[in-house]
XYZ file of C-alpha atoms in Angstrom:
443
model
C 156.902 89.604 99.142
C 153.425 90.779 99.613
C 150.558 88.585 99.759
C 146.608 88.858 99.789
C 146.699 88.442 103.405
C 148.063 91.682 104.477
C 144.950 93.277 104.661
C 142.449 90.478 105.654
C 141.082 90.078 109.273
C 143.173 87.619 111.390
C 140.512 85.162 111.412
C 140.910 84.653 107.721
C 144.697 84.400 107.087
C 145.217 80.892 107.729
C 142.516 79.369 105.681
C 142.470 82.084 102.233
C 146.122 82.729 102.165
C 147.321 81.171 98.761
C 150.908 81.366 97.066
C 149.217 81.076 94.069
C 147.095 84.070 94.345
C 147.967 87.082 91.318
C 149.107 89.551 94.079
C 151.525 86.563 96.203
C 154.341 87.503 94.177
C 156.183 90.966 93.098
C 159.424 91.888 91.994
C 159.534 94.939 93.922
C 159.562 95.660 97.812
C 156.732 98.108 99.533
C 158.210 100.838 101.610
C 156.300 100.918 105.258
C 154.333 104.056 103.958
C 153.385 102.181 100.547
C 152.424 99.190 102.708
C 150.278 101.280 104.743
C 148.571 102.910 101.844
C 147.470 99.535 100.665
C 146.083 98.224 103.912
C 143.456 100.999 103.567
C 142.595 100.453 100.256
C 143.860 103.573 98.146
C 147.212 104.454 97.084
C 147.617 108.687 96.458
C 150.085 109.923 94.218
C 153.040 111.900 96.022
C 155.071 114.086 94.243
C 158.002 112.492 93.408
C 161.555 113.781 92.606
C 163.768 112.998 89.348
C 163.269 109.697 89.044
C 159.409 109.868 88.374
C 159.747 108.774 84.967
C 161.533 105.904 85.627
C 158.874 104.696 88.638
C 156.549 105.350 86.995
C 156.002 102.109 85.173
C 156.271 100.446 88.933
C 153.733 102.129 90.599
C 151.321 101.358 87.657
C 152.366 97.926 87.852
C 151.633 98.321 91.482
C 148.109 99.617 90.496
C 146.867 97.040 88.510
C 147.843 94.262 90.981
C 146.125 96.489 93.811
C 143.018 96.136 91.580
C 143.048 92.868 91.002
C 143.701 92.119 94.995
C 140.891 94.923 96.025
C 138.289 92.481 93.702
C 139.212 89.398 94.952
C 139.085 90.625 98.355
C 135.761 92.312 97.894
C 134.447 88.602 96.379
C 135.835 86.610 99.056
C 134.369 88.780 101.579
C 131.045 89.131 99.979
C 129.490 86.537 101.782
C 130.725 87.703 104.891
C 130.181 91.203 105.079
C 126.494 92.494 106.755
C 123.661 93.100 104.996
C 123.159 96.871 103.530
C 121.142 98.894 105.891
C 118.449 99.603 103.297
C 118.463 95.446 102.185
C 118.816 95.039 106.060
C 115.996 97.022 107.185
C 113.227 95.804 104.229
C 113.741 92.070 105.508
C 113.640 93.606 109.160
C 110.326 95.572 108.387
C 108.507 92.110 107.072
C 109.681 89.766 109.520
C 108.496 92.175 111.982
C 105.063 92.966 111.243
C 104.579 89.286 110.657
C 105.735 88.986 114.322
C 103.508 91.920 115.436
C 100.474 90.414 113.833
C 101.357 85.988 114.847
C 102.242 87.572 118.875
C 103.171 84.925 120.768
C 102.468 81.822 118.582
C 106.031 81.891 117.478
C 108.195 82.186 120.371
C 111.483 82.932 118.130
C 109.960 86.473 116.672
C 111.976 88.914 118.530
C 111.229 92.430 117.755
C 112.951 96.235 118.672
C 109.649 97.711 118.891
C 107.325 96.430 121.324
C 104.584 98.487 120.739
C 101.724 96.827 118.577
C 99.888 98.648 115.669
C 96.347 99.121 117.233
C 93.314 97.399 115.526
C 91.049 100.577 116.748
C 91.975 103.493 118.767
C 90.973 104.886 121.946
C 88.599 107.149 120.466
C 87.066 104.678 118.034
C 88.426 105.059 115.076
C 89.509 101.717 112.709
C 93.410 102.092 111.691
C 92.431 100.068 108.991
C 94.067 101.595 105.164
C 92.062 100.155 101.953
C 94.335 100.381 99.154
C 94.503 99.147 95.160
C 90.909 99.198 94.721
C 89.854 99.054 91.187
C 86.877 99.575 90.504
C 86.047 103.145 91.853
C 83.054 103.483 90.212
C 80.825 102.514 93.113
C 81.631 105.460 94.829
C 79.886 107.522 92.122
C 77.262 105.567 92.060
C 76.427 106.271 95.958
C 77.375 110.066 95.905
C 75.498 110.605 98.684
C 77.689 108.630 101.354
C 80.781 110.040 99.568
C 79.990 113.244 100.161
C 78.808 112.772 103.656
C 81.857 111.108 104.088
C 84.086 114.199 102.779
C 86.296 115.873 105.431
C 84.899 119.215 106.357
C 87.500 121.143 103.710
C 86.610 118.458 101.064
C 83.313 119.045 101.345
C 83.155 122.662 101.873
C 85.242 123.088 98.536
C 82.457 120.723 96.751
C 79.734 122.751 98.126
C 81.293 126.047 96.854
C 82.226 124.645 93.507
C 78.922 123.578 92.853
C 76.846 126.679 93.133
C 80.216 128.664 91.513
C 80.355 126.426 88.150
C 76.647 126.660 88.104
C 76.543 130.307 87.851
C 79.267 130.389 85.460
C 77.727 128.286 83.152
C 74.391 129.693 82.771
C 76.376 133.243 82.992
C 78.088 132.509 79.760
C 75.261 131.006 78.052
C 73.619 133.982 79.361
C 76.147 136.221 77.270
C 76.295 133.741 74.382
C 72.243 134.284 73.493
C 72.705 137.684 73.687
C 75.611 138.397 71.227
C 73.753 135.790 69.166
C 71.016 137.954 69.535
C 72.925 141.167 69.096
C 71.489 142.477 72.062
C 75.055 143.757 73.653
C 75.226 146.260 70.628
C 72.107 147.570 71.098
C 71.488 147.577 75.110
C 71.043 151.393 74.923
C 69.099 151.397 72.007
C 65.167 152.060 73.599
C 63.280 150.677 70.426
C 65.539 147.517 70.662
C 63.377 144.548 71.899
C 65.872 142.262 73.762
C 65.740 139.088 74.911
C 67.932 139.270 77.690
C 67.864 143.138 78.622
C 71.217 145.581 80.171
C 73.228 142.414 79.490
C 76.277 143.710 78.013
C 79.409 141.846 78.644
C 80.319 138.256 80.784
C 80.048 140.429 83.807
C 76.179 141.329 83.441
C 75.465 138.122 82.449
C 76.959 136.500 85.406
C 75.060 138.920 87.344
C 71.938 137.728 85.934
C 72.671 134.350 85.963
C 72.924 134.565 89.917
C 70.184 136.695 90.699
C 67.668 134.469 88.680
C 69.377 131.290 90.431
C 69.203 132.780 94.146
C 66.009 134.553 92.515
C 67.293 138.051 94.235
C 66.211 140.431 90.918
C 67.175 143.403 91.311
C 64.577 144.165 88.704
C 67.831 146.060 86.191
C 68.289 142.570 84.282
C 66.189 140.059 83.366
C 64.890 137.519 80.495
C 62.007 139.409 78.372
C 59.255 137.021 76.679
C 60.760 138.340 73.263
C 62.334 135.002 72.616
C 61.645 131.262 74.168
C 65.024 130.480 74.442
C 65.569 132.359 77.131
C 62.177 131.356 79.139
C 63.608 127.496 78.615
C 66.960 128.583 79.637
C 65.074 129.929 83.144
C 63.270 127.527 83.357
C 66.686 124.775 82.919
C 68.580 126.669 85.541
C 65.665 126.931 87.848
C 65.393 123.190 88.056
C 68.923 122.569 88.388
C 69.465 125.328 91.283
C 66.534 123.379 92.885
C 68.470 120.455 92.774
C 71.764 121.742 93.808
C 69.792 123.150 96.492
C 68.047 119.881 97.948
C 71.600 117.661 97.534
C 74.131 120.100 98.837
C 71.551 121.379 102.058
C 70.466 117.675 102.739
C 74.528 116.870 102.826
C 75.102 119.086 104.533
C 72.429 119.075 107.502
C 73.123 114.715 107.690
C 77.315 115.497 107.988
C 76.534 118.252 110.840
C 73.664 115.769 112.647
C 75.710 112.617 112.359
C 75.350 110.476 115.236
C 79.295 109.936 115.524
C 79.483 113.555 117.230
C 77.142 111.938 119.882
C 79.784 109.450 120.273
C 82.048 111.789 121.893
C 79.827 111.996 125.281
C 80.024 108.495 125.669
C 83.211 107.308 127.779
C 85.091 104.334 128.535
C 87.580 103.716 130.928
C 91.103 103.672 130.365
C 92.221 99.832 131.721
C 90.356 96.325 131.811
C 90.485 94.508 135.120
C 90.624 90.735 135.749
C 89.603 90.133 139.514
C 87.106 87.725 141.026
C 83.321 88.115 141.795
C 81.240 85.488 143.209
C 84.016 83.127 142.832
C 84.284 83.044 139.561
C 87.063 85.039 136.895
C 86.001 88.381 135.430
C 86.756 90.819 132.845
C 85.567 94.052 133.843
C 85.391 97.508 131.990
C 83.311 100.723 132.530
C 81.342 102.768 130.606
C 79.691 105.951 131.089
C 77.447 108.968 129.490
C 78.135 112.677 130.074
C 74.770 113.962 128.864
C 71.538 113.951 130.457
C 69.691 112.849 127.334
C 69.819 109.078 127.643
C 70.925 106.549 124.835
C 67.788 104.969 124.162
C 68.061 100.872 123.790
C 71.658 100.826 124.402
C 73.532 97.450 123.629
C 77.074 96.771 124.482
C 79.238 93.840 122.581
C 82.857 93.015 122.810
C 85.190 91.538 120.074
C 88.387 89.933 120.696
C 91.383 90.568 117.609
C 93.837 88.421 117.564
C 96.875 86.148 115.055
C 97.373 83.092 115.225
C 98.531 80.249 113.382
C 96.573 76.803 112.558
C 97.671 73.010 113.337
C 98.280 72.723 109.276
C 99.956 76.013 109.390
C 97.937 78.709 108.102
C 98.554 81.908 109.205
C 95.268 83.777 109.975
C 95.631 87.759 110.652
C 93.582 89.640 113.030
C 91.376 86.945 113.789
C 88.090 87.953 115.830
C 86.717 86.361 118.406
C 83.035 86.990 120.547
C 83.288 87.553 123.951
C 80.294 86.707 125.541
C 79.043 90.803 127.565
C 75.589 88.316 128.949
C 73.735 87.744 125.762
C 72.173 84.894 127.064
C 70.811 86.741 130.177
C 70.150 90.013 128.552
C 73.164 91.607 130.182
C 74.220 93.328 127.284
C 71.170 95.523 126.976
C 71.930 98.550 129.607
C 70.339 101.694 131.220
C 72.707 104.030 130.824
C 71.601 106.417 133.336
C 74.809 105.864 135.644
C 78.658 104.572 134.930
C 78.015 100.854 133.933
C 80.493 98.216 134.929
C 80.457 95.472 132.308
C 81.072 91.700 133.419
C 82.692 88.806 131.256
C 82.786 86.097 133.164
C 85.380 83.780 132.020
C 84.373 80.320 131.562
C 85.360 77.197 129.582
C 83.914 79.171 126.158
C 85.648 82.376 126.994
C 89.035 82.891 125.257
C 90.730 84.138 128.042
C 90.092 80.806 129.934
C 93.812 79.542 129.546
C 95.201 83.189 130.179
C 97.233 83.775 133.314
C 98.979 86.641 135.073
C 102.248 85.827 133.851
C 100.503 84.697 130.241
C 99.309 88.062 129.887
C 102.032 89.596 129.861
C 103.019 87.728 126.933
C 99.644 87.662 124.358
C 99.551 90.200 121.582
C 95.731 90.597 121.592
C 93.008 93.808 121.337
C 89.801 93.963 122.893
C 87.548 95.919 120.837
C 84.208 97.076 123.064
C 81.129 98.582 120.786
C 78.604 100.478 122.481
C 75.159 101.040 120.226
C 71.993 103.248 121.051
C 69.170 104.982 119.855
C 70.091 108.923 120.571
C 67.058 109.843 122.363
C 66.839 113.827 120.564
C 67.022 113.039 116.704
C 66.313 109.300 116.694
C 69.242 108.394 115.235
C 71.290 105.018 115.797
C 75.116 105.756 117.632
C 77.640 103.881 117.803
C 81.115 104.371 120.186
C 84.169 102.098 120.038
C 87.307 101.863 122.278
C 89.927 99.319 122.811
C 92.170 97.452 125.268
C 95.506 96.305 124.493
C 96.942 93.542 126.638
C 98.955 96.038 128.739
C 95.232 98.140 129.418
C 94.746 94.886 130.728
C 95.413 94.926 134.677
C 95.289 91.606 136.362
C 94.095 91.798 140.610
C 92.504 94.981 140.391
C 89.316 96.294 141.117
C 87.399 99.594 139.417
C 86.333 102.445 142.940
C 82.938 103.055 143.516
C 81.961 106.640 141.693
C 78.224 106.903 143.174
C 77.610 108.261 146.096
C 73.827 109.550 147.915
C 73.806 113.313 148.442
C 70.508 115.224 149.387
C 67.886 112.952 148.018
C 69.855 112.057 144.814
C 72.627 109.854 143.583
C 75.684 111.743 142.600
C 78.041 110.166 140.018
C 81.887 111.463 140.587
C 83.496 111.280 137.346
C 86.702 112.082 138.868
C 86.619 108.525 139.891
C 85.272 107.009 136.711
C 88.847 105.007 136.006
C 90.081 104.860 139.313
C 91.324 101.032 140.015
C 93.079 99.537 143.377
C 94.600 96.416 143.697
C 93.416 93.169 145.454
C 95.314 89.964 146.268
C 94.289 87.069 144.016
C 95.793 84.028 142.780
C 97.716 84.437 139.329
C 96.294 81.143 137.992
C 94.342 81.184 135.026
C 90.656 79.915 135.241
C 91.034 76.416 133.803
C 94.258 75.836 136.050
C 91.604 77.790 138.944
C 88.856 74.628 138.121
C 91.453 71.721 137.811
C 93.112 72.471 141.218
C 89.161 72.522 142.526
C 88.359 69.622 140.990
C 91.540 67.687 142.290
C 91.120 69.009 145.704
C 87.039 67.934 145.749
C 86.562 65.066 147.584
C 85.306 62.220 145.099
């Protein structure tokens, strides 16, 4: 007697197992090695001895009940069987970059990977993709940025191909006027008046093409006044060289002076602090310039990105937020002669004015700081970015003094520009910080 559930888990025996099933019933008996063979889902022929011919109607008798049992299994235990690791990981991969991007607004997102994709980098730069954009056109029509804004290789390639095809093309209409002209049968010929003279195959005419472009002129090759064609063709690749010259030099001289390489003198420290001065809840960070040449009407301004989800339920990504650097009192406008400590002071507006020690450990945010100037040699506007995660964030801990006097001068000790220590201070967060003043004011 064999039934469908001599190969199904335990837990499933007493609730699937069915006389009526097509495989509860055979007229022949398994041998223990047979009975094996089926638990584990394939039967192998063995050689047998005489008798093959007459089991052999059995065992395929066998065979098509196995079948039959191996498909019913397979559909009962569809439902119950895990997920495939590729249909597995796909749901995996959007549930958790819509957990990455709410943070802790819903409480039931767990996720293997703690680490959050960063909004901007430590060194500035936007992880940002733009993708299925149509209408490419406008690129074209601003060539100027796109080239400026060609990687080095990119652009390098451009500038070479431009001055390359150029040649090339007035080479070989170069050559072309003079076969028309049957000047390459008669370049030896003295008494021959040519319009474009010791041209003689693609090669000369290349050569002549470049030298009256880069106007080098050897003197052995040149355009005679024997036919205005070839003044007007001068004359065309003249202007165009010109123009070649102007678009590819000016490119080039904005994408080696652009203010972002300034950018890379001007530092940041590595960690936020939250600590308290004059009694009130601050956000501190530092910033400092490496070069003696000042930034020139330098501005700082902070931006706070984070998810989070409305009262009606509307999920809204990367959402940014202005933290307040002392607008109002012209705190944001700096010297930036010496390391710069910047203050937030968190207050009722701030959106760190429900955030706690233990809270922070929690939030999914990114502070994105944005330091702007006027770079005092070329007069050119700069602009450096950085960023704090929520674990750049330290909570209790102060930045170390970097300035000391030494003969007559202040000396700045960049060894010490991130340098923190720790201070005792209550974990509360500042609203908590005013209710438990206000409760413990006297009316």
């Amino acid at each position: 007697m064999i039934t469908n559930c001599s190969s199904r888990p335990p837990s499933q025996e007493g609730s699937q197992c069915q006389p009526e099933s097509p495989c509860s019933q055979s007229s022949q008996v398994l041998t223990p090695a047979e009975h094996d063979l089926l638990q584990q889902g394939t039967i192998q022929e063995v050689p047998l001895g005489p008798a093959e011919d007459t089991l052999k109607p059995l065992h395929m008798h066998r065979n098509r009940h196995f079948k039959r049992f191996s498909s019913q299994r397979q559909s009962t235990l569809r439902g119950s069987m895990p997920l495939a690791p590729t249909e597995k990981r796909h749901g995996a991969k959007s549930f958790r970059r819509r957990c990455k991007l709410l943070g802790d607004e819903q409480p039931l997102c767990v996720t293997t990977n703690n680490q959050r994709q960063r909004y901007v980098t430590k060194d500035g730069k936007c992880r940002v993709n733009l993708g299925h954009i149509k209408d490419k056109s406008r690129f074209i029509s601003d060539i100027f940025t796109t080239l400026v804004d060609l990687k080095y290789v990119w652009f390098l390639l451009v500038f070479t191909a431009c001055y390359i095809l150029t040649w090339m093309s007035f080479g070989g209409i170069y050559f072309l006027g003079a076969w028309l002209r049957d000047d390459i049968a008669h370049v030896h010929d003295s008494q021959w008046q040519a319009c474009f003279e010791n041209v003689d195959s693609f090669l000369s005419a290349l050569l002549l093409s470049l030298e009256s472009q880069r106007t080098i002129g050897y003197g052995t090759r040149r355009v005679t006044a024997n036919c205005p064609e070839g003044v007007v063709l001068l004359m065309s690749q003249s202007i165009t060289g010109s123009i070649i010259d102007a678009v590819m030099v000016g490119c080039m001289f904005v994408k080696i002076s652009r203010p972002q390489q300034r950018a890379q003198t001007l530092i940041f420290s590595k960690h936020c602090v939250i600590c308290e001065r004059d009694e009130k809840l601050c956000l501190l960070f530092r910033i400092g310039d490496l070069r003696e040449s000042h930034m020139v009407d330098a501005k700082i301004r902070a931006k706070l990105i984070k998810s989070r989800q409305t009262k009606e339920g509307e999920f809204i990504p990367l959402e940014q937020s202005e933290i307040n650097l002392g607008y109002d009192t012209g705190g944001d406008r700096l010297l930036l002669v010496e390391p710069q400590t910047i203050t937030h002071i968190i207050n009722d507006s701030s959106p760190f004015w429900e955030v706690g020690a233990k809270r922070l450990k929690r939030e999914i945010l990114e502070i994105i700081v944005i330091l702007e100037g006027i770079v005092e040699a070329s007069g050119m506007t700069c602009q450096a970015r950085t960023s704090y995660t929520q674990d750049e964030i330290l909570w209790g801990h102060r930045f170390a003094s970097c300035i000391s006097l030494e003969k007559g001068a202040f000396l700045v000790d960049y060894s010490g520009f991130d340098k923190t220590f720790e201070v005792q201070m209550c974990p509360l967060s500042a609203r908590d910080r005013s209710r438990a003043k206000d409760e413990d004011s006297p009316l």
